[in-house]
């Protein structure tokens, strides 16, 4: 149900409140709803999708179970090297490592618990 903030009834409660309807926010809201939680997804603009909406829906999550369908195959080491060179010190090594380790787990969980499906493309991330 789509509501403005002023239309949410006083006293309404939610198990999960997600701020930002970009790709990550929508996935968080979807997984919460799939687990039976009452979810509020809040977006400041009239658009949804964030940068995912302007990237042809692409999401770069290396080394998922789809990786075998792409040549050359993904590896944590290759992706870590790419991120180190592309991002440098704009994020910590620990944050990048967490993304590389847990990203594939998140995709597997999303596909297992919802109708959302990903597919690998050799020319997209």
XYZ file of N, CA and C in Angstrom:
375
model
N 0.847 -1.162 0.000
C 0.000 0.000 0.000
C 0.901 1.237 0.000
N 0.609 2.185 -0.854
C 1.392 3.405 -0.967
C 0.719 4.530 -0.186
N 1.452 5.068 0.774
C 0.942 6.161 1.604
C 1.997 7.240 1.721
N 1.565 8.460 1.930
C 2.507 9.499 2.342
C 2.694 9.352 3.848
N 3.752 9.928 4.373
C 3.983 9.812 5.818
C 2.809 10.339 6.621
N 2.182 11.415 6.151
C 1.055 11.984 6.901
C -0.171 11.081 6.862
N -0.217 10.127 5.958
C -1.357 9.217 5.870
C -1.199 7.961 6.728
N -0.025 7.758 7.294
C 0.169 6.595 8.169
C -0.593 6.848 9.461
N -1.452 5.933 9.842
C -2.272 6.154 11.042
C -1.409 6.343 12.293
N -1.862 7.228 13.147
C -1.166 7.432 14.410
C -1.167 6.129 15.192
N -0.041 5.799 15.756
C 0.088 4.580 16.525
C 0.457 3.362 15.695
N 0.582 3.549 14.381
C 0.985 2.414 13.534
C 2.360 1.942 13.975
N 2.559 0.642 13.918
C 3.863 0.115 14.310
C 4.375 -0.820 13.223
N 5.692 -0.915 13.160
C 6.349 -1.727 12.151
C 7.475 -2.504 12.812
N 7.729 -3.679 12.292
C 8.863 -4.472 12.763
C 10.163 -3.971 12.146
N 10.067 -3.512 10.904
C 11.228 -3.037 10.161
C 10.854 -1.743 9.462
N 11.701 -0.729 9.586
C 11.540 0.510 8.838
C 12.791 0.682 7.987
N 12.587 0.730 6.684
C 13.682 0.881 5.739
C 13.599 2.279 5.153
N 14.682 3.020 5.251
C 14.728 4.376 4.724
C 15.534 4.349 3.437
N 14.843 4.583 2.330
C 15.471 4.591 1.017
C 15.028 3.412 0.183
N 14.349 3.705 -0.932
C 13.822 2.649 -1.797
C 14.737 2.398 -2.983
N 16.039 2.378 -2.719
C 16.984 1.939 -3.737
C 17.001 0.428 -3.760
N 17.876 -0.134 -4.566
C 17.950 -1.581 -4.685
C 18.143 -2.268 -3.352
N 19.073 -1.794 -2.541
C 19.346 -2.425 -1.249
C 18.165 -2.262 -0.295
N 17.567 -1.088 -0.265
C 16.421 -0.860 0.608
C 15.232 -1.722 0.230
N 14.996 -1.841 -1.081
C 13.876 -2.670 -1.507
C 14.116 -4.146 -1.186
N 15.355 -4.593 -1.300
C 15.659 -5.986 -0.938
C 15.463 -6.192 0.563
N 15.917 -5.244 1.373
C 15.724 -5.362 2.819
C 14.239 -5.433 3.159
N 13.440 -4.585 2.523
C 11.997 -4.597 2.768
C 11.375 -5.906 2.291
N 11.788 -6.392 1.130
C 11.258 -7.634 0.591
C 11.560 -8.817 1.504
N 12.802 -8.906 1.972
C 13.161 -10.019 2.863
C 12.420 -9.934 4.196
N 12.245 -8.718 4.707
C 11.466 -8.574 5.934
C 10.039 -9.040 5.743
N 9.426 -8.642 4.632
C 8.053 -9.057 4.352
C 7.978 -10.564 4.135
N 8.984 -11.136 3.472
C 9.008 -12.587 3.231
C 9.083 -13.368 4.537
N 9.663 -12.746 5.563
C 9.762 -13.390 6.874
C 8.519 -13.121 7.730
N 7.518 -12.457 7.137
C 6.272 -12.202 7.845
C 6.294 -10.967 8.719
N 7.303 -10.125 8.554
C 7.389 -8.907 9.356
C 6.569 -7.783 8.734
N 6.127 -6.866 9.561
C 5.404 -5.685 9.089
C 6.461 -4.639 8.734
N 6.509 -4.266 7.453
C 7.594 -3.440 6.928
C 7.063 -2.097 6.434
N 7.794 -1.034 6.752
C 7.552 0.283 6.160
C 8.791 0.626 5.337
N 8.577 0.922 4.060
C 9.647 1.338 3.161
C 9.407 2.797 2.827
N 10.346 3.656 3.231
C 10.167 5.104 3.104
C 11.125 5.639 2.059
N 10.589 6.425 1.121
C 11.410 7.055 0.079
C 11.093 8.542 0.055
N 12.136 9.356 0.020
C 11.989 10.818 0.039
C 11.519 11.365 -1.303
N 11.930 10.740 -2.392
C 11.578 11.253 -3.723
C 10.373 10.507 -4.281
N 9.910 10.910 -5.444
C 8.799 10.206 -6.089
C 9.285 9.030 -6.927
N 10.586 8.745 -6.861
C 11.179 7.669 -7.648
C 11.661 6.539 -6.737
N 11.628 5.337 -7.252
C 12.207 4.207 -6.534
C 13.327 3.619 -7.376
N 14.227 2.938 -6.719
C 15.296 2.263 -7.438
C 16.673 2.816 -7.181
N 16.775 4.073 -6.777
C 18.086 4.669 -6.521
C 19.005 4.493 -7.723
N 20.280 4.280 -7.467
C 21.221 4.111 -8.580
C 20.963 2.812 -9.334
N 20.314 1.838 -8.696
C 19.981 0.598 -9.390
C 19.022 0.877 -10.548
N 18.140 1.853 -10.379
C 17.175 2.181 -11.434
C 17.855 2.757 -12.667
N 19.007 3.399 -12.488
C 19.687 3.990 -13.643
C 20.860 3.141 -14.118
N 20.977 1.951 -13.573
C 22.067 1.051 -13.985
C 21.514 -0.179 -14.687
N 20.381 -0.033 -15.333
C 19.724 -1.142 -16.029
C 19.388 -2.285 -15.075
N 19.239 -1.967 -13.810
C 18.903 -2.990 -12.828
C 20.074 -3.878 -12.453
N 21.264 -3.493 -12.876
C 22.452 -4.302 -12.585
C 22.900 -4.126 -11.149
N 23.379 -5.202 -10.589
C 23.980 -5.172 -9.257
C 25.228 -6.031 -9.322
N 26.348 -5.495 -8.929
C 27.595 -6.254 -8.968
C 27.791 -6.928 -7.622
N 27.560 -8.211 -7.592
C 27.766 -9.015 -6.398
C 28.557 -10.238 -6.851
N 29.872 -10.162 -6.733
C 30.711 -11.221 -7.283
C 30.639 -12.520 -6.492
N 30.945 -13.591 -7.216
C 31.119 -14.922 -6.626
C 29.826 -15.529 -6.092
N 28.693 -15.174 -6.724
C 27.436 -15.823 -6.354
C 27.387 -17.215 -6.966
N 26.335 -17.954 -6.668
C 26.173 -19.280 -7.260
C 25.935 -19.205 -8.764
N 25.696 -18.010 -9.286
C 25.536 -17.816 -10.726
C 26.880 -17.647 -11.437
N 27.951 -17.507 -10.686
C 29.262 -17.173 -11.257
C 29.736 -18.183 -12.295
N 29.382 -19.435 -12.138
C 29.842 -20.459 -13.083
C 29.303 -20.217 -14.489
N 28.245 -19.405 -14.612
C 27.666 -19.107 -15.912
C 28.370 -17.970 -16.631
N 29.358 -17.380 -16.009
C 30.052 -16.226 -16.575
C 31.518 -16.581 -16.756
N 32.075 -16.157 -17.846
C 33.501 -16.400 -18.077
C 34.204 -15.060 -18.098
N 35.280 -14.860 -17.421
C 35.968 -15.778 -16.533
C 35.235 -15.872 -15.189
N 35.414 -16.966 -14.495
C 34.700 -17.140 -13.233
C 35.156 -16.136 -12.168
N 34.216 -15.799 -11.316
C 34.509 -14.898 -10.205
C 35.367 -15.597 -9.159
N 36.047 -14.790 -8.382
C 36.714 -15.280 -7.180
C 36.777 -14.128 -6.203
N 36.799 -14.445 -4.939
C 36.903 -13.414 -3.911
C 38.185 -12.616 -4.108
N 39.263 -13.293 -4.435
C 40.553 -12.614 -4.599
C 40.529 -11.625 -5.761
N 39.975 -12.040 -6.909
C 39.897 -11.133 -8.072
C 39.023 -9.927 -7.763
N 37.885 -10.170 -7.121
C 36.979 -9.079 -6.782
C 37.617 -8.140 -5.755
N 38.349 -8.691 -4.792
C 39.030 -7.859 -3.792
C 40.075 -6.977 -4.450
N 40.808 -7.524 -5.401
C 41.809 -6.730 -6.130
C 41.138 -5.615 -6.920
N 40.048 -5.933 -7.591
C 39.310 -4.924 -8.350
C 38.843 -3.798 -7.423
N 38.213 -4.159 -6.308
C 37.722 -3.143 -5.380
C 38.857 -2.311 -4.801
N 39.943 -2.949 -4.451
C 41.091 -2.226 -3.903
C 41.577 -1.174 -4.897
N 41.642 -1.545 -6.178
C 42.106 -0.618 -7.202
C 41.067 0.436 -7.570
N 39.793 0.056 -7.572
C 38.740 0.985 -7.982
C 38.321 1.925 -6.868
N 38.282 1.433 -5.647
C 37.742 2.203 -4.524
C 38.852 2.816 -3.678
N 39.973 2.134 -3.611
C 41.081 2.649 -2.803
C 40.699 2.765 -1.349
N 41.022 3.908 -0.762
C 40.776 4.101 0.669
C 39.414 4.732 0.969
N 38.493 4.730 -0.013
C 37.162 5.281 0.225
C 36.285 4.336 1.037
N 36.714 3.117 1.203
C 36.056 2.183 2.121
C 37.137 1.306 2.729
N 36.802 0.736 3.861
C 37.800 -0.075 4.552
C 37.924 -1.455 3.910
N 39.069 -2.050 4.095
C 39.292 -3.421 3.622
C 38.292 -4.369 4.281
N 37.976 -4.147 5.550
C 37.029 -4.993 6.273
C 35.625 -4.898 5.670
N 35.197 -3.697 5.292
C 33.881 -3.517 4.693
C 33.812 -4.215 3.338
N 34.854 -4.053 2.550
C 34.874 -4.713 1.239
C 34.879 -6.226 1.401
N 35.633 -6.745 2.344
C 35.699 -8.184 2.588
C 34.323 -8.699 3.023
N 33.629 -7.971 3.883
C 32.288 -8.378 4.321
C 31.338 -8.449 3.125
N 31.418 -7.473 2.231
C 30.599 -7.486 1.017
C 30.893 -8.724 0.170
N 32.165 -9.021 0.002
C 32.561 -10.149 -0.845
C 32.166 -11.497 -0.236
N 32.208 -11.598 1.074
C 31.861 -12.856 1.743
C 30.343 -13.008 1.860
N 29.652 -11.952 2.258
C 28.226 -12.064 2.558
C 27.306 -11.742 1.387
N 27.815 -11.061 0.366
C 26.997 -10.759 -0.808
C 26.413 -12.000 -1.452
N 27.231 -13.018 -1.743
C 26.682 -14.244 -2.328
C 25.650 -14.927 -1.427
N 25.860 -14.877 -0.119
C 24.892 -15.449 0.820
C 23.563 -14.702 0.730
N 23.640 -13.378 0.597
C 22.423 -12.566 0.513
C 21.634 -12.885 -0.753
N 22.330 -13.074 -1.871
C 21.645 -13.423 -3.118
C 20.968 -14.783 -2.986
N 21.671 -15.743 -2.431
C 21.096 -17.079 -2.254
C 19.863 -17.020 -1.354
N 19.930 -16.255 -0.272
C 18.781 -16.137 0.633
C 17.618 -15.450 -0.058
N 17.893 -14.378 -0.783
C 16.837 -13.655 -1.490
C 16.127 -14.576 -2.479
N 16.892 -15.335 -3.232
C 16.283 -16.227 -4.219
C 15.532 -17.384 -3.559
N 16.012 -17.844 -2.431
C 15.362 -18.959 -1.738
C 14.053 -18.539 -1.074
N 13.966 -17.297 -0.611
C 12.809 -16.875 0.180
C 11.796 -16.031 -0.582
N 12.125 -15.628 -1.817
C 11.208 -14.777 -2.582
C 11.161 -15.252 -4.035
N 10.348 -14.596 -4.808
C 10.297 -14.883 -6.243
C 11.369 -14.098 -6.996
N 12.134 -13.271 -6.304
C 13.204 -12.503 -6.940
C 14.323 -13.423 -7.411
N 14.763 -13.232 -8.632
C 15.832 -14.064 -9.192
C 16.878 -13.175 -9.858
N 18.112 -13.606 -9.761
C 19.225 -12.918 -10.399
C 19.750 -13.800 -11.519
N 20.468 -13.208 -12.429
C 21.155 -13.975 -13.457
C 22.450 -13.237 -13.799
N 23.445 -14.007 -14.117
C 24.754 -13.450 -14.437
C 24.783 -13.024 -15.895
N 25.453 -11.917 -16.150
C 25.664 -11.404 -17.498
C 27.133 -11.090 -17.653
N 27.728 -11.577 -18.706
C 29.171 -11.370 -18.878
C 29.536 -9.927 -19.151
N 28.634 -9.118 -19.697
C 28.961 -7.732 -20.004
C 28.392 -6.744 -19.007
N 27.712 -7.226 -18.002
C 27.222 -6.394 -16.908
C 27.895 -6.890 -15.643
N 27.904 -6.057 -14.613
C 28.533 -6.518 -13.363
C 27.869 -7.772 -12.828
